[in-house]
PDB file of C-alpha atoms in Angstrom:
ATOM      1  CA  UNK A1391       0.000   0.000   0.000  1.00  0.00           C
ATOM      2  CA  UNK A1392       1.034   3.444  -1.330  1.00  0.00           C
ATOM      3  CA  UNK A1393       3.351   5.135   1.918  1.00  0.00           C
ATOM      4  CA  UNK A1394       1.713   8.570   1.082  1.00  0.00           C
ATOM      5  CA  UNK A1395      -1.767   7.084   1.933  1.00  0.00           C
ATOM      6  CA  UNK A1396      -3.147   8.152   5.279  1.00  0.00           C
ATOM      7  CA  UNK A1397      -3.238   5.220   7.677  1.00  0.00           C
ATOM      8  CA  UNK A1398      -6.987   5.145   8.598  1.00  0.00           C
ATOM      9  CA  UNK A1399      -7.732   4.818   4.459  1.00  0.00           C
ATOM     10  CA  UNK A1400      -4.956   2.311   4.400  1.00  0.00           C
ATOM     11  CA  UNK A1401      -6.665   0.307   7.112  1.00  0.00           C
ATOM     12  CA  UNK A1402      -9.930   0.059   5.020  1.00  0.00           C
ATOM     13  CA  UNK A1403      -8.448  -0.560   2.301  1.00  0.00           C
ATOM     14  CA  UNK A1404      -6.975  -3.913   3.880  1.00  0.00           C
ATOM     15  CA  UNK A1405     -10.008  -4.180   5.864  1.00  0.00           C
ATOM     16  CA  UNK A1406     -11.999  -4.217   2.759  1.00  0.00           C
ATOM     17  CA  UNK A1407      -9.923  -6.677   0.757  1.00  0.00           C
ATOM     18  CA  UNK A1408     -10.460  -8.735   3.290  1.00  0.00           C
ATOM     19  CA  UNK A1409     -14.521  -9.031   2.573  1.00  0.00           C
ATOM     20  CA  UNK A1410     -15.015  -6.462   5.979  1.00  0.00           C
ATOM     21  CA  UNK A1411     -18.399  -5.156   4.742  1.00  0.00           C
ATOM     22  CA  UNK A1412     -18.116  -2.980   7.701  1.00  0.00           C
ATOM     23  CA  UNK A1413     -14.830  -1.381   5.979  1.00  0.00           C
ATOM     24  CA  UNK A1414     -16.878  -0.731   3.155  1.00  0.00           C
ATOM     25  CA  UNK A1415     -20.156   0.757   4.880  1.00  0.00           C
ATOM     26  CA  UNK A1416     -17.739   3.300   6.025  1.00  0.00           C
ATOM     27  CA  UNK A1417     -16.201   4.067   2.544  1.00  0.00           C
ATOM     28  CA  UNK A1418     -19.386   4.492   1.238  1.00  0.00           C
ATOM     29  CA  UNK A1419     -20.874   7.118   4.157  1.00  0.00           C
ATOM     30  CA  UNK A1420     -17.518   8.948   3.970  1.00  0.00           C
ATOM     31  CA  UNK A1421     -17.566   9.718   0.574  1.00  0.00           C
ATOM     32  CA  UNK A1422     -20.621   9.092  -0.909  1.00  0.00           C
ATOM     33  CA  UNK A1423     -21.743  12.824  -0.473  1.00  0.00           C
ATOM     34  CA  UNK A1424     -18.081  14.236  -1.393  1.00  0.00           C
ATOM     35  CA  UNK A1425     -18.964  11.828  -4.946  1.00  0.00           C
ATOM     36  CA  UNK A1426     -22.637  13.462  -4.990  1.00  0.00           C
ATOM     37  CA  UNK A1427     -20.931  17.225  -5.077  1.00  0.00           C
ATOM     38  CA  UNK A1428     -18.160  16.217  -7.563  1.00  0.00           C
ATOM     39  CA  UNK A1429     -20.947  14.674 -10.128  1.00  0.00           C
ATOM     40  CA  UNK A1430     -23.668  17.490  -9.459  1.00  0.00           C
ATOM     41  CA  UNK A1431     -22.018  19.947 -12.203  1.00  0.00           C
ATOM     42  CA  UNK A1432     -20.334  17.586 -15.048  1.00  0.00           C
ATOM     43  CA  UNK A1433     -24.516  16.000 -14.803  1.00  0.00           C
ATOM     44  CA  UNK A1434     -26.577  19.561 -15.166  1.00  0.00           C
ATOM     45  CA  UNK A1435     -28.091  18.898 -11.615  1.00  0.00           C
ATOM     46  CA  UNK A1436     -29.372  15.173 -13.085  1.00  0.00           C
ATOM     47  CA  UNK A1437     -29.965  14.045  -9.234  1.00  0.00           C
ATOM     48  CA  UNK A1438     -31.215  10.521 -10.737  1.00  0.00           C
ATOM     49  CA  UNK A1439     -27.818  10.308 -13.230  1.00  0.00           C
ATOM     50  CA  UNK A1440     -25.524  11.104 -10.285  1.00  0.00           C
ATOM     51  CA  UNK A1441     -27.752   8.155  -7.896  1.00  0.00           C
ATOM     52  CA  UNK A1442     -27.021   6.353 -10.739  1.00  0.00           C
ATOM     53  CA  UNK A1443     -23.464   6.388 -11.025  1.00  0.00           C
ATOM     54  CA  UNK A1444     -22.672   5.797  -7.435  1.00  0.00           C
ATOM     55  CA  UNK A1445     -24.696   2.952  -7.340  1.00  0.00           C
ATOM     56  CA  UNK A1446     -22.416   2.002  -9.973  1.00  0.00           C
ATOM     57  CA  UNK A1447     -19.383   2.888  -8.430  1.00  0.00           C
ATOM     58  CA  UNK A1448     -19.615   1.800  -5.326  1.00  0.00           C
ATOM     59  CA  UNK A1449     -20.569  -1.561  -6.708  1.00  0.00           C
ATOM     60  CA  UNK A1450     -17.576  -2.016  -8.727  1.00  0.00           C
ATOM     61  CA  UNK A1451     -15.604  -0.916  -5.506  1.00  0.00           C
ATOM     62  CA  UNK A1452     -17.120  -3.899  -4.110  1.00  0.00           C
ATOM     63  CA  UNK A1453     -16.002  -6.082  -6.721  1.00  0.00           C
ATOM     64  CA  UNK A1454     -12.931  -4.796  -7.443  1.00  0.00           C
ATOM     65  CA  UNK A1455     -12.076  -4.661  -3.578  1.00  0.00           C
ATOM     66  CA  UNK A1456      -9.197  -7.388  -4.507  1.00  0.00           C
ATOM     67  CA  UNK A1457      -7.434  -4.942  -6.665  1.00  0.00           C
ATOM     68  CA  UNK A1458      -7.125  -1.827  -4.720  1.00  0.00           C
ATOM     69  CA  UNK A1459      -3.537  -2.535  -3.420  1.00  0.00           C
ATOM     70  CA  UNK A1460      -2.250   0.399  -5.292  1.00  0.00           C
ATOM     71  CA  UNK A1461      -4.594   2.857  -5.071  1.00  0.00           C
ATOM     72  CA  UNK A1462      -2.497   6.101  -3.678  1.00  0.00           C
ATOM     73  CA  UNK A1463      -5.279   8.378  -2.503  1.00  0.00           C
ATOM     74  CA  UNK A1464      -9.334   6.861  -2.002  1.00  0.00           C
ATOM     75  CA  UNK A1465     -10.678  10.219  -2.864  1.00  0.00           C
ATOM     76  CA  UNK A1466      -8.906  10.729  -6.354  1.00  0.00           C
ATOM     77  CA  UNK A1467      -9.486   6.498  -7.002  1.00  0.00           C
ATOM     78  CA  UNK A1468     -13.268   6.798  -6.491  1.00  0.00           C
ATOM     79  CA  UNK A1469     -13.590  10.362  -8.122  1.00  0.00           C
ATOM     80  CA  UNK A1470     -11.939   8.853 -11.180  1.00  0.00           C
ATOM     81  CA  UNK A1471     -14.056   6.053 -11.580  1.00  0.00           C
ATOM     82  CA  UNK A1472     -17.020   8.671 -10.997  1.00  0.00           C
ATOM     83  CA  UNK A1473     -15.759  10.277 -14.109  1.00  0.00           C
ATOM     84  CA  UNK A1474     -15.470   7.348 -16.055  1.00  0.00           C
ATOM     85  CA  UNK A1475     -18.814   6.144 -15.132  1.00  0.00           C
ATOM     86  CA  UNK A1476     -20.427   9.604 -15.957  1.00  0.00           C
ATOM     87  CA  UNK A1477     -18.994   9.131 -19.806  1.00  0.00           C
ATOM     88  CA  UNK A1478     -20.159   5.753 -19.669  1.00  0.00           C
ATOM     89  CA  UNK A1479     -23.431   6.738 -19.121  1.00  0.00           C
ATOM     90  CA  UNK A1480     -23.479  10.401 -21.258  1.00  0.00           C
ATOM     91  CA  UNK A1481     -21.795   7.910 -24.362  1.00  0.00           C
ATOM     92  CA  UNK A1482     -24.978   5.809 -24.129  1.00  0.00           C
ATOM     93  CA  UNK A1483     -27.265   8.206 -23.459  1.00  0.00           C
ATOM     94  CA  UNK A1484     -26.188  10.393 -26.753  1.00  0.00           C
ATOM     95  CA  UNK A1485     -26.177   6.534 -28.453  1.00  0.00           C
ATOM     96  CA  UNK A1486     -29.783   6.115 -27.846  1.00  0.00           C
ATOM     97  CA  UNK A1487     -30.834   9.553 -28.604  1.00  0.00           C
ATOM     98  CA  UNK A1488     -28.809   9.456 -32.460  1.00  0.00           C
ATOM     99  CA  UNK A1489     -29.725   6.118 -33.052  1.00  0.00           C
ATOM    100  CA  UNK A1490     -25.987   6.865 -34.975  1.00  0.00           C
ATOM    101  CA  UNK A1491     -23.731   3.683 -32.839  1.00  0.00           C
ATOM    102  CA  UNK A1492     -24.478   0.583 -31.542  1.00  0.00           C
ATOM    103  CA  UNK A1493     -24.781  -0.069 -28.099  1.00  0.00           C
ATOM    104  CA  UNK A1494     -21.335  -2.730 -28.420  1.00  0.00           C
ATOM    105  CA  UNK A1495     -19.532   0.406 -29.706  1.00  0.00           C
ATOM    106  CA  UNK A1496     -19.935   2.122 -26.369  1.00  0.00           C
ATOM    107  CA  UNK A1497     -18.261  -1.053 -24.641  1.00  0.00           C
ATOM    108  CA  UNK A1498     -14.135   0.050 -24.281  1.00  0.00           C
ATOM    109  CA  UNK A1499     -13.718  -2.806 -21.488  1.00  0.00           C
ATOM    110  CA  UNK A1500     -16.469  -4.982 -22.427  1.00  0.00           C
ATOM    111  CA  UNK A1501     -15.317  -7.847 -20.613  1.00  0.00           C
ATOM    112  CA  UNK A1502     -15.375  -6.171 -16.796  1.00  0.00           C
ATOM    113  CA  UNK A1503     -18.961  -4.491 -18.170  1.00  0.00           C
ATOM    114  CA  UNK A1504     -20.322  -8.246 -18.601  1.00  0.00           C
ATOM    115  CA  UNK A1505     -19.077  -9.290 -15.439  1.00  0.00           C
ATOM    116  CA  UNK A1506     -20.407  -6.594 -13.528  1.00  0.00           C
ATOM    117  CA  UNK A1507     -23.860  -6.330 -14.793  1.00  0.00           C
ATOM    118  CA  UNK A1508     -24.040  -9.954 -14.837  1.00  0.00           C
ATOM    119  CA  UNK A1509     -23.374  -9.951 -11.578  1.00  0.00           C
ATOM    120  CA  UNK A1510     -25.570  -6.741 -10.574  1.00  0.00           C
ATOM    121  CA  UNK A1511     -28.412  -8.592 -12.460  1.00  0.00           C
ATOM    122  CA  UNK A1512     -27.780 -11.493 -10.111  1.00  0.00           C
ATOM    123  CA  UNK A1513     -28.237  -8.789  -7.052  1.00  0.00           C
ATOM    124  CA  UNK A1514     -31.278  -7.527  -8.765  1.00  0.00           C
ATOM    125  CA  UNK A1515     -32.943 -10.889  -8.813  1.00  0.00           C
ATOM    126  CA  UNK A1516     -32.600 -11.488  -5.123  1.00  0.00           C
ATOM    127  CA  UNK A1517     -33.885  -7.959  -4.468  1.00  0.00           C
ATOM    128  CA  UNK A1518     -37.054  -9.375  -6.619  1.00  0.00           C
ATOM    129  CA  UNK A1519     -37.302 -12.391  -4.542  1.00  0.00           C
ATOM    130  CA  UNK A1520     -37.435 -10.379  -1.495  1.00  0.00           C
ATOM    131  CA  UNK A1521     -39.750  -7.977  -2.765  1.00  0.00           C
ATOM    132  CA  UNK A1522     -41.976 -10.798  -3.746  1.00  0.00           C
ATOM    133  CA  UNK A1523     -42.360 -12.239   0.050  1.00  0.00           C
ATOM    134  CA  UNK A1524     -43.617  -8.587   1.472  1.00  0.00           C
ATOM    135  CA  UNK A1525     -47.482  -8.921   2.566  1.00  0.00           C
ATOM    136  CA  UNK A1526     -49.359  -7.532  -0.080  1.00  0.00           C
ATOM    137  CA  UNK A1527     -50.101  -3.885   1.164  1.00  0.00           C
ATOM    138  CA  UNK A1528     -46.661  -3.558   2.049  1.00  0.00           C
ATOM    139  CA  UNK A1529     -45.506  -4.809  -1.342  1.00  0.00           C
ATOM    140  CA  UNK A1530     -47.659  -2.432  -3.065  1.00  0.00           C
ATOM    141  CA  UNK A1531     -46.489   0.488  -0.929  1.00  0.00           C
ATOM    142  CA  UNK A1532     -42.921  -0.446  -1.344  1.00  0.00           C
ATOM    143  CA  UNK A1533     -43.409  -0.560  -5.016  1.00  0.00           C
ATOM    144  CA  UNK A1534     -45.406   2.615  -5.627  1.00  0.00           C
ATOM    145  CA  UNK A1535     -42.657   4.272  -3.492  1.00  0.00           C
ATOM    146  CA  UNK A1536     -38.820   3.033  -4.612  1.00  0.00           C
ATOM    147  CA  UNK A1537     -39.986   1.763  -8.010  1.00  0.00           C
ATOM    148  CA  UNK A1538     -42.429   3.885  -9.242  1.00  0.00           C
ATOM    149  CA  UNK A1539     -41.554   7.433  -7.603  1.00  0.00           C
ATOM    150  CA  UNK A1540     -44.631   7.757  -5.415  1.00  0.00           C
ATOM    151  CA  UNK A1541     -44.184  10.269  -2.621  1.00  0.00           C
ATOM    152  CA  UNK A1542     -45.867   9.392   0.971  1.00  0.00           C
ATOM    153  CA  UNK A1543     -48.320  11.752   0.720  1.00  0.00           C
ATOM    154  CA  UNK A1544     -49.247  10.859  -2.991  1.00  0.00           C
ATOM    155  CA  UNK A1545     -49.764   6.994  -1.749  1.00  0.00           C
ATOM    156  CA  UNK A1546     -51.294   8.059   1.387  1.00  0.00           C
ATOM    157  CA  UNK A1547     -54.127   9.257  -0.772  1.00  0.00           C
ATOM    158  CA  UNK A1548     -54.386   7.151  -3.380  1.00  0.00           C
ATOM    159  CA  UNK A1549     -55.060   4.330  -0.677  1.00  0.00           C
ATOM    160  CA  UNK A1550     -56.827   6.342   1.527  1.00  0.00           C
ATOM    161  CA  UNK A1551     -54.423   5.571   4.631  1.00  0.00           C
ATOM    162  CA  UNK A1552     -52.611   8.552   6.828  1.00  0.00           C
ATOM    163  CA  UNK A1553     -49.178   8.942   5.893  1.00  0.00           C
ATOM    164  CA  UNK A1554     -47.718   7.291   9.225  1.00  0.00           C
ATOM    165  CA  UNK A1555     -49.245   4.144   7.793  1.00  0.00           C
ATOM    166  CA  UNK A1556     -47.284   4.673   4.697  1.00  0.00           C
ATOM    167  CA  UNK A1557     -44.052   5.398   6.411  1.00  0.00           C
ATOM    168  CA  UNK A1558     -44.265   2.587   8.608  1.00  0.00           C
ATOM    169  CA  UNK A1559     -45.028  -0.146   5.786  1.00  0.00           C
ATOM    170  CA  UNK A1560     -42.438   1.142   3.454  1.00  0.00           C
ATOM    171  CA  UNK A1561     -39.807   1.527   6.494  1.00  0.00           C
ATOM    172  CA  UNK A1562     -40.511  -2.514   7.159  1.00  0.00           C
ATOM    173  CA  UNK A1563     -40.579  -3.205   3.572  1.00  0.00           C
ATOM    174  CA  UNK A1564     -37.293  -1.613   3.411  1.00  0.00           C
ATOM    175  CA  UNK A1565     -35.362  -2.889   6.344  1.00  0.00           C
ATOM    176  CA  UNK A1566     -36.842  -6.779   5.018  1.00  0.00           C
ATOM    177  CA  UNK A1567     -35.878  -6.585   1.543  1.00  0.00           C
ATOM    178  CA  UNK A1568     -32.435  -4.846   2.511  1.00  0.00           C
ATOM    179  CA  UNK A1569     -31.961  -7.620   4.884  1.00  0.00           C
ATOM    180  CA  UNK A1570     -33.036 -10.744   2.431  1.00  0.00           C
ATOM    181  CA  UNK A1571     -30.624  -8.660  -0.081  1.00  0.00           C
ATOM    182  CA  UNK A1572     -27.703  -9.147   2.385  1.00  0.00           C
ATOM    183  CA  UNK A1573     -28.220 -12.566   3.578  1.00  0.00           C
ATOM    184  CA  UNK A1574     -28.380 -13.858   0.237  1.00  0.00           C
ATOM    185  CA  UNK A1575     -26.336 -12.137  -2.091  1.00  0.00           C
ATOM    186  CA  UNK A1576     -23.384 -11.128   0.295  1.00  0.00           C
ATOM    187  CA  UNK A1577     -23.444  -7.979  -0.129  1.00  0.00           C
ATOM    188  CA  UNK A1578     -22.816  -5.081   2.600  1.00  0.00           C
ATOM    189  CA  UNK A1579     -25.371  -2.952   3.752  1.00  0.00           C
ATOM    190  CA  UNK A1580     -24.887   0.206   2.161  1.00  0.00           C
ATOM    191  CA  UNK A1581     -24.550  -1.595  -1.343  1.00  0.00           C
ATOM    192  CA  UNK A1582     -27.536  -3.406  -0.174  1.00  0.00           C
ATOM    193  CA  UNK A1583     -29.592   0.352   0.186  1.00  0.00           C
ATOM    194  CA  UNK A1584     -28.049   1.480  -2.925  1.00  0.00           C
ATOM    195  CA  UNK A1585     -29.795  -1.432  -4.734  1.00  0.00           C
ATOM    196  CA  UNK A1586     -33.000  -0.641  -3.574  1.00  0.00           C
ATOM    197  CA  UNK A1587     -33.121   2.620  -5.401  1.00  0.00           C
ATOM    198  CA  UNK A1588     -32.522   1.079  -8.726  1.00  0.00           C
ATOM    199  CA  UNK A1589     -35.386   1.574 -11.184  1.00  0.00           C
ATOM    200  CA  UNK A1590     -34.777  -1.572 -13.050  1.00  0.00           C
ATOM    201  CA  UNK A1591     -36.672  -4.450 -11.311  1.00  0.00           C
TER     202      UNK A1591
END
């Protein structure tokens, strides 16, 4: 590990490579919001494009967490792959707006893409499993809510219950399908809450 590397990241680093999802809860809380301010100006204030991307991020972080033995600074590693992530995205979104490439095109390092997604898909499906065992009201909550874009007080009406019903049912939902998430895809929890805000189940 880099000597120029304060000791506390150093620690978390070897903490993480050595599957501590704790090590990684507390990457992800330290720097998520530095990541959120970096992305906020290269996206034009696209709140759901810079969600995105961290969900992204931090999941390859968690893959990658094997390969981080020469990362010299955290910060500048995770802002990087921020950036690359952002281009990614801004490559396929001007793709699918042309109609001028192919999606393949896009794909510089293919093989780690496949791997990845096939792997995120595989996080996905548990998340669908979960979801799938909530009592019915709470299902329907929870969907309305993190899939759909519902606010409380937009599902509080539409069912005709208060909003503390709401808030309670999609707080359980939550803290069940985050926990199914982790227990059978071995993931940490902040990955875990990440995947929850997904759009694509």
């Amino acid at each position: 590990m880099p000597i120029n590397q304060p000791y506390d990241e150093r620690e978390l680093l070897l903490r993480l490579e050595a599957d501590d999802k704790s090590a990684f809860d507390t990457i992800y809380y330290r720097y998520e919001q530095k990541l959120k301010l970096y992305l906020f100006p290269f996206t034009g204030g696209d709140s759901h494009l810079v969600d995105t991307i961290l969900q992204d991020v931090f999941v390859k972080l968690w893959l990658k967490r094997k390969e981080l033995s020469g990362v010299a600074v955290l910060e500048f590693y995770l802002q990087r792959m921020a950036k690359n992530r952002l281009l990614d995205h801004l490559k396929l979104r001007d793709i699918r707006e042309k109609h001028a490439r192919t999606y393949a095109d896009l794909q510089t390092d293919a093989g780690d893409h496949i791997s990845e997604q096939l792997q995120l898909k595989e996080y996905l499906s548990i998340a669908r499993e979960g979801i799938a065992q909530l009592p019915l009201r709470r299902r329907i909550i929870f969907s309305m809510n993190v899939l759909e874009g519902w606010s409380i007080d937009e599902i509080a009406t539409h069912l005709q219950v208060s909003k503390d019903v709401v808030k309670k049912q999609l707080q359980l939902a939550k803290t069940f399908v985050r926990d199914y998430i982790s227990k059978n895809g071995d993931l940490p929890g902040a990955i875990c809450l990440a995947i929850l805000l997904l759009p694509a189940f």
